[in-house]
Short mmCIF file of C-alpha atoms in Angstrom, two decimals:
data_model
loop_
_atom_site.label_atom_id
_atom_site.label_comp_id
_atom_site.label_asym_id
_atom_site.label_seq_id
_atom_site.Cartn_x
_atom_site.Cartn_y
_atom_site.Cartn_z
CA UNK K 1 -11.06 3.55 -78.80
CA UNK K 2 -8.28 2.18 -81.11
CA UNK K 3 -7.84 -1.65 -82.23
CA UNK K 4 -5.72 -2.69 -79.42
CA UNK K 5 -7.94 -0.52 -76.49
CA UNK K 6 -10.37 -2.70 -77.79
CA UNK K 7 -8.34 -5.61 -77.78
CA UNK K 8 -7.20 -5.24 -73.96
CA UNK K 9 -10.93 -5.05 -73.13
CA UNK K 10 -11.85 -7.88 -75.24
CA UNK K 11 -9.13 -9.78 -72.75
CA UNK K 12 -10.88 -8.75 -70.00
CA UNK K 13 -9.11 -5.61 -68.76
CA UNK K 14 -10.90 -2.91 -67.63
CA UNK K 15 -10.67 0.10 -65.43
CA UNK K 16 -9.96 -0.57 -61.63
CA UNK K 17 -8.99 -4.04 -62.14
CA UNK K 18 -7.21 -6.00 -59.50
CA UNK K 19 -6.96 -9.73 -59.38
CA UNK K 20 -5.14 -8.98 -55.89
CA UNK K 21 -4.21 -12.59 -54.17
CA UNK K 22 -3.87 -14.33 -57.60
CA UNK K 23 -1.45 -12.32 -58.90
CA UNK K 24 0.55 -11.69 -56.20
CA UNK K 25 0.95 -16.04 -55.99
CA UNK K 26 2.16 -15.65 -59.79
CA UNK K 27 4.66 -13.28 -58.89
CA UNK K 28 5.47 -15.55 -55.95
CA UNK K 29 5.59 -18.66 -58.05
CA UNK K 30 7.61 -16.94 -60.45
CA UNK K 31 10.30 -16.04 -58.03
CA UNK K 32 10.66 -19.42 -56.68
CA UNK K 33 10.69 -21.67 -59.85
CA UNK K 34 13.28 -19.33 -61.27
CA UNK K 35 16.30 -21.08 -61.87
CA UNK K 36 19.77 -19.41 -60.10
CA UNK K 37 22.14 -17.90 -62.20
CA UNK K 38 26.11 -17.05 -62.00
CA UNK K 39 26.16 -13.64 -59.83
CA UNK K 40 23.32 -14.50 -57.84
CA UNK K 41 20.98 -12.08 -59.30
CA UNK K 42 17.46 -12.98 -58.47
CA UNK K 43 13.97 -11.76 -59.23
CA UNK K 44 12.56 -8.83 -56.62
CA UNK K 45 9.38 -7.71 -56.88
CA UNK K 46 8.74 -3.85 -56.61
CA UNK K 47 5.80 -1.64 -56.46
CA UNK K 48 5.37 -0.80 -59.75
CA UNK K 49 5.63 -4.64 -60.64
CA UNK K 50 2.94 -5.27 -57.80
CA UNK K 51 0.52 -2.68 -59.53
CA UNK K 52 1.28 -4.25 -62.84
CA UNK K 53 0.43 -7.84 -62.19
CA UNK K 54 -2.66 -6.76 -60.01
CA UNK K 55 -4.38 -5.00 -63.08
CA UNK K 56 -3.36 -7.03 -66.01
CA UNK K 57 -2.49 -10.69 -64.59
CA UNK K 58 -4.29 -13.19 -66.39
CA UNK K 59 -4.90 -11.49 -69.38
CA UNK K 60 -4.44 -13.16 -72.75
CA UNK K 61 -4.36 -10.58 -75.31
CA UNK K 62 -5.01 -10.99 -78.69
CA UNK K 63 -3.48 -9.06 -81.81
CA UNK K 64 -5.51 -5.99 -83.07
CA UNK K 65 -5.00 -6.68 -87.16
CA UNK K 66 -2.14 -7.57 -89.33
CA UNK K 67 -0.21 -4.39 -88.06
CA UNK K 68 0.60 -0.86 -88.22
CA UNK K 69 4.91 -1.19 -88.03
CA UNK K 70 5.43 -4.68 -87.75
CA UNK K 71 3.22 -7.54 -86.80
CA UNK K 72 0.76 -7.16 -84.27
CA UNK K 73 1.46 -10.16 -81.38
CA UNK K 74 -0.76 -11.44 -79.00
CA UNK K 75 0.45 -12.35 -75.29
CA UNK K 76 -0.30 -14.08 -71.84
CA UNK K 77 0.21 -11.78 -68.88
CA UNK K 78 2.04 -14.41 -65.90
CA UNK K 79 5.09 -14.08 -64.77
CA UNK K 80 5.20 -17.71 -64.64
CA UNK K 81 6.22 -17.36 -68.19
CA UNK K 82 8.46 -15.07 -68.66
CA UNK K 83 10.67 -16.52 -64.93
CA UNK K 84 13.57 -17.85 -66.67
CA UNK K 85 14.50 -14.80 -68.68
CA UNK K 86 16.57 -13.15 -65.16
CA UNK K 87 19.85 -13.19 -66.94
CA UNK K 88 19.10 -10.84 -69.94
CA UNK K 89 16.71 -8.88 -68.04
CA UNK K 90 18.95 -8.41 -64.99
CA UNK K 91 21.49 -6.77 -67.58
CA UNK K 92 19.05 -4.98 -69.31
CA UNK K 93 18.80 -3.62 -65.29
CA UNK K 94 22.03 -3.03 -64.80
CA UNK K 95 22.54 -0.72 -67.89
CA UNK K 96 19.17 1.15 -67.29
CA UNK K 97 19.57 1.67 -63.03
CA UNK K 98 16.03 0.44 -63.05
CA UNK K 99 15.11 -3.36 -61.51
CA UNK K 100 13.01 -5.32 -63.43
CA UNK K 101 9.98 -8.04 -63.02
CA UNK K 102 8.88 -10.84 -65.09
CA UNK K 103 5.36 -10.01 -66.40
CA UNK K 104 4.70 -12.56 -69.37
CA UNK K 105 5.51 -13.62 -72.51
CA UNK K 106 4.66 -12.71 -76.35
CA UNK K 107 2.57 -15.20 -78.74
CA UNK K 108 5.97 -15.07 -80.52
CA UNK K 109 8.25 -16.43 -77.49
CA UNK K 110 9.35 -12.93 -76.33
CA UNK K 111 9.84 -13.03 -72.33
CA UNK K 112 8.09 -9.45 -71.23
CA UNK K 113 9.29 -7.58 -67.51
CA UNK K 114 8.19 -3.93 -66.07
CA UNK K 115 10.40 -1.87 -64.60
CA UNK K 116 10.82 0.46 -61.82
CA UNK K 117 9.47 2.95 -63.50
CA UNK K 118 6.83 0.96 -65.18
CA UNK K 119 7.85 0.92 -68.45
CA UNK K 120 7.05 -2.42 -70.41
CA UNK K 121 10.07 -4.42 -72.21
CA UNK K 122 10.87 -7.29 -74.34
CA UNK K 123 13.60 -9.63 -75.01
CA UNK K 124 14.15 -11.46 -77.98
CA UNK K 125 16.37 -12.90 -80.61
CA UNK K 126 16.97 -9.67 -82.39
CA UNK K 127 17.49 -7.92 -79.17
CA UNK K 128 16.11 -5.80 -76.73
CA UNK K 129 12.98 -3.61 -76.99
CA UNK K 130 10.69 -0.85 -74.83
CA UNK K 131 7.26 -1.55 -75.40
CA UNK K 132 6.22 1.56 -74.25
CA UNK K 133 6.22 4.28 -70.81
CA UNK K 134 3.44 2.17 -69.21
CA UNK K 135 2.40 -1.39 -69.26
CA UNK K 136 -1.01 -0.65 -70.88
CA UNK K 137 0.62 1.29 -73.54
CA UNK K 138 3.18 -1.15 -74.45
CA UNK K 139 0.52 -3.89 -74.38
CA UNK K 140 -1.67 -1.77 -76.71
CA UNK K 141 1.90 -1.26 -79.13
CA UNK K 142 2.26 -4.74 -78.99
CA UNK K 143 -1.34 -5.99 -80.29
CA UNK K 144 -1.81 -2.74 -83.13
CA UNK K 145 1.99 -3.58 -84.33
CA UNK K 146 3.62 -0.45 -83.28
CA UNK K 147 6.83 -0.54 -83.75
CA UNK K 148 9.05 -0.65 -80.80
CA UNK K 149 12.06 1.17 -79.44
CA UNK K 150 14.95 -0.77 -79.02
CA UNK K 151 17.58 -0.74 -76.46
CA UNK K 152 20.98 -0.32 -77.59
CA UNK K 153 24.10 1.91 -77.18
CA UNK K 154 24.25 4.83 -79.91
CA UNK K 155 26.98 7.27 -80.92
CA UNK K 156 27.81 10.43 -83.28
CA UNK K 157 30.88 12.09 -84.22
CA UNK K 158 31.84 15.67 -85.79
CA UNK K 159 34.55 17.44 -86.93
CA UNK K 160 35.25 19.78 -84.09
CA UNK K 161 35.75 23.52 -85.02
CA UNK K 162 40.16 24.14 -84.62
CA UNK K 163 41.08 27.93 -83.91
CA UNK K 164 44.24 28.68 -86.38
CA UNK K 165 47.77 29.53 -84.77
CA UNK K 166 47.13 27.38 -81.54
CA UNK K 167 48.07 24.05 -80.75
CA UNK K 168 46.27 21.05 -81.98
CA UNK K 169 45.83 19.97 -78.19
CA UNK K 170 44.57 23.60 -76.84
CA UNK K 171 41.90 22.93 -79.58
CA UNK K 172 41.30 19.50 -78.34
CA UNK K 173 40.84 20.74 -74.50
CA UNK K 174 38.66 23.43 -75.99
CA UNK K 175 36.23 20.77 -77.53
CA UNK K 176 36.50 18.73 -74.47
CA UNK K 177 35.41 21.54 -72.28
CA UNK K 178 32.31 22.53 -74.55
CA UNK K 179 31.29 18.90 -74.22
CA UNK K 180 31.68 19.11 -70.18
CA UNK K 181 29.34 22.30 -70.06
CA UNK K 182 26.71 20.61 -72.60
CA UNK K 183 26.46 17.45 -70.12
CA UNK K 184 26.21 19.37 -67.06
CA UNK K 185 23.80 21.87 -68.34
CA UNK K 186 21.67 18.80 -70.22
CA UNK K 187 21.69 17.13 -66.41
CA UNK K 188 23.53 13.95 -67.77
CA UNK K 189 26.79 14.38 -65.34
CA UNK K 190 29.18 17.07 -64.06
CA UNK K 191 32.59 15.82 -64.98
CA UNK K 192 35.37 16.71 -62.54
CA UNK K 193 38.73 15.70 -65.11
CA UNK K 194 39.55 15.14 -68.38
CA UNK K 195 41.93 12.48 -68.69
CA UNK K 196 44.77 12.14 -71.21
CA UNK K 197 45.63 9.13 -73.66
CA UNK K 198 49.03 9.70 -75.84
CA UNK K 199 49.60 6.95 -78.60
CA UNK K 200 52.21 7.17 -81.01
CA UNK K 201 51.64 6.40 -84.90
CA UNK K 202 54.88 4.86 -85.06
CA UNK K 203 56.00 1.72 -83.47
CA UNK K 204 54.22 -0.74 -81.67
CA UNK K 205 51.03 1.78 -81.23
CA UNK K 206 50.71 1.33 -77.64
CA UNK K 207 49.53 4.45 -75.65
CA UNK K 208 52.67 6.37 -73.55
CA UNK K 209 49.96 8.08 -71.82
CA UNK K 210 47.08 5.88 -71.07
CA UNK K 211 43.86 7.55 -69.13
CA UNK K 212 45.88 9.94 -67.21
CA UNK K 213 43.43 12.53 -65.09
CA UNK K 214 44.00 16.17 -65.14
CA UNK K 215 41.26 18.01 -62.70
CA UNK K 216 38.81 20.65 -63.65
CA UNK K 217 39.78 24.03 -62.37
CA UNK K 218 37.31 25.80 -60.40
CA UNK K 219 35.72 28.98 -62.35
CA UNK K 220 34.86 29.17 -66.02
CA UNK K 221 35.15 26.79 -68.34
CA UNK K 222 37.27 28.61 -71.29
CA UNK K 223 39.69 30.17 -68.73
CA UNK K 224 40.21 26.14 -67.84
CA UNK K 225 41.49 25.58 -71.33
CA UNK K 226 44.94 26.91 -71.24
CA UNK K 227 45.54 25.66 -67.77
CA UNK K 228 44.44 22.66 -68.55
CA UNK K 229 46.33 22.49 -71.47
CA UNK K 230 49.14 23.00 -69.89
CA UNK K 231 49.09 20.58 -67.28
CA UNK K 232 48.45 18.01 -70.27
CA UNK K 233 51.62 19.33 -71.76
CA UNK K 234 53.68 18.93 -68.26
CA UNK K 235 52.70 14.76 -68.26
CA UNK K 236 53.65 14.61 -72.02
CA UNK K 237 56.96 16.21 -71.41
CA UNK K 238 57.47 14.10 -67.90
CA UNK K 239 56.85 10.69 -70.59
CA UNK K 240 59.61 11.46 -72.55
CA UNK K 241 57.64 11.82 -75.53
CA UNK K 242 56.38 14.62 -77.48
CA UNK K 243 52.74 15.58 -79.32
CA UNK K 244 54.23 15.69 -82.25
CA UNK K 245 53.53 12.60 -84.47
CA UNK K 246 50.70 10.81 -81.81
CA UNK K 247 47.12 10.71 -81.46
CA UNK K 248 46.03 13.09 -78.21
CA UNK K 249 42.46 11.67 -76.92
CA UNK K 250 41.47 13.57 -74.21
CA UNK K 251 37.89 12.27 -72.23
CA UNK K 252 35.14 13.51 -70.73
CA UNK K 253 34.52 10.44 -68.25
CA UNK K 254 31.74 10.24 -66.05
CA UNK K 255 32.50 10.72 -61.74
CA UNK K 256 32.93 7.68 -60.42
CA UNK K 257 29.71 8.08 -58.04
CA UNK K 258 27.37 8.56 -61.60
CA UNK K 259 24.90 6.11 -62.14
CA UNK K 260 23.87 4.07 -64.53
CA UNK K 261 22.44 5.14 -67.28
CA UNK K 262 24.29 8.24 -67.07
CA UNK K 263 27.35 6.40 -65.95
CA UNK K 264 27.25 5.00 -69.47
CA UNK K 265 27.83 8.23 -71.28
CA UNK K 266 30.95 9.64 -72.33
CA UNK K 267 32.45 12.40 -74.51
CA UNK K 268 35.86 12.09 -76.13
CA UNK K 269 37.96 14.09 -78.51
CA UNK K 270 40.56 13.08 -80.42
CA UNK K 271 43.75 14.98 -82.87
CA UNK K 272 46.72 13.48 -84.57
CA UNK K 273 44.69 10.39 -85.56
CA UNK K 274 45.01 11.55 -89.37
CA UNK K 275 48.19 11.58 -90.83
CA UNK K 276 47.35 13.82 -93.99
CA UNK K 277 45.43 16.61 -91.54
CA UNK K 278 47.03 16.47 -88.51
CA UNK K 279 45.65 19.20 -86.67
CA UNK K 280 42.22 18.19 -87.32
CA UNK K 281 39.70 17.95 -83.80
CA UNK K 282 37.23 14.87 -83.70
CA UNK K 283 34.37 14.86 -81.32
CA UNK K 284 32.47 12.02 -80.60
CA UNK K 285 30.04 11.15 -78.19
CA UNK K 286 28.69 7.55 -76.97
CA UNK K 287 26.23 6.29 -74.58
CA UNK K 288 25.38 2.52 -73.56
CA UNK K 289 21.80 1.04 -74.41
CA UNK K 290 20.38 2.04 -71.04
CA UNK K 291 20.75 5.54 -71.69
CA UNK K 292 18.19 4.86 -74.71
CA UNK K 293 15.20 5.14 -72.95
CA UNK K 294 13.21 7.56 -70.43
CA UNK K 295 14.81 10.40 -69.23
CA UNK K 296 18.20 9.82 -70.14
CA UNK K 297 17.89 9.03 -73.58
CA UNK K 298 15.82 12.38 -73.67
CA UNK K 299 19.06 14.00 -71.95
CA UNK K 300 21.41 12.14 -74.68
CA UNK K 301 19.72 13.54 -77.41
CA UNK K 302 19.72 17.13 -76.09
CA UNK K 303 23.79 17.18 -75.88
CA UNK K 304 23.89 15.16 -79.44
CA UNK K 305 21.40 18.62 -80.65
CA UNK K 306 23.66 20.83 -78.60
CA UNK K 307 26.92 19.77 -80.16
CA UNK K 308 25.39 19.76 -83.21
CA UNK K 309 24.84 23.51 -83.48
CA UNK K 310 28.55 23.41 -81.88
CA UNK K 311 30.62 21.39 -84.49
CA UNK K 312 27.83 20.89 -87.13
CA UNK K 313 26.15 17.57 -88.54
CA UNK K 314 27.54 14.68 -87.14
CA UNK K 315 29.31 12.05 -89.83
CA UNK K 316 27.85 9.29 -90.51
#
């Protein structure tokens, strides 16, 4: 049994427990002292938040030693405590798809909440944080001093491999499409356009072009490229302006029926941005913090790998 096993039992926790009634009047409690906020987001309870409470409530854990990462911190398991945290914790919601309850609060004034999926978080000054995948694993993390993951939006870029003797923007399409097939075949979203932003480098640097869609032929990806391509090159023409001398960014946007976290994801590609190497490809792509944990952040960094052994190591 490790420090903070032994620390949970020391707290009283132990296999099978249920406090039933007397966590389920927390939760109550918790719900109606919370104070309203702007939106009128409110606190629901769910089943995994139910299970939660029922088997931990009332716990005060200790810490388990000085630490293995960081500190090891104590807490009180009562939703009570952690009921006026909804705001940051119904965003933290709304970028992960997953609801959240309050569940307590750390020794070091960190509101705690379980999710939908039961997955333990934390909220405090230097941001937000997953305990762990379950609620007795993050409350183990917590006492030993693991240190946690936090929750936050991540990117990478690359340099983009450019075929010689085309156009900078059939090489830009070309990247774009690579980055469709490694999101649909990682499970993060099948795109259905790539959309078109044109931005001259001279003059007031406003785009010409700003977000304009061009569907996704049906059948294989590289024989969309050229078609594609040229479709791009009708709306530049039907501007009045020309490739030459802009920056082409052309998008791989989520549907607009994804969810979050996958919602949150996107892959762009951009040429013309550098004046001295002009037909030069950058890749980048970005995801939003709730895309950095369970099974999305797994998908995330599978297409960051993927494009990786595409373009090479991202830049820093």
């Amino acid at each position: 049994m490790t420090a903070g096993a032994e620390s949970l039992a020391a707290a009283g926790w132990f296999e099978g427990r249920d406090v039933g009634v007397e966590a389920q009047l927390a939760a109550l409690k918790a719900v109606t002292l919370a104070e309203p906020v702007v939106g009128g987001a409110a606190w629901e309870m769910f089943p995994a938040a139910d299970r939660a409470l029922r088997e931990f409530h009332g716990l005060r854990l200790a810490p388990a030693g000085p630490g293995l990462d960081v500190a090891g911190t104590g807490c009180v398991v009562d939703p009570v405590a952690a009921r006026h945290a909804l705001r940051p914790f119904a965003r933290l919601g709304r970028a992960t798809g997953a609801r959240l309850f309050p569940f307590g609060r750390t020794d070091a004034d960190a509101p705690l909440a379980v999710d939908e999926e039961g997955r333990l978080f934390a909220v405090d000054h230097g941001g937000r944080w997953q305990l762990g995948e379950t609620v007795r694993e993050g409350l183990i993390a917590l006492a030993e001093g693991r240190a946690p993951h936090r929750v936050a939006a991540r990117s990478w870029t690359w340099d983009a491999p450019s075929e010689p003797g085309v156009t900078p923007l059939l090489n830009a399409v070309r990247a774009a499409l690579v980055a469709v097939y490694v999101l649909h075949h990682r499970d993060v979203f099948s795109a259905r356009e790539l959309r078109l932003t044109v931005t001259p480098l001279r003059g007031v640097g406003a785009p010409v072009i700003d977000g304009r869609g061009v569907p996704l032929p049906g059948g294989s990806l590289t024989e969309s490229a050229e078609p594609v391509t040229a479709a791009m090159t009708e709306l530049i023409g039907a501007a009045g302006t020309t490739a030459t001398g802009a920056e082409l960014r052309v998008t791989v946007p989520a549907p607009g029926d994804s969810r979050a976290p996958r919602s949150s994801v996107v892959a762009t590609v951009r040429t013309g941005h550098a004046a001295a190497a002009p037909g030069a490809v950058e890749l980048s792509l970005a995801a939003g913090a709730g895309a950095s944990v369970g099974g999305a952040r797994t998908a995330v960094l599978g297409c960051a790998d993927d494009l990786t052994r595409y373009a090479g190591p991202a830049s820093a």
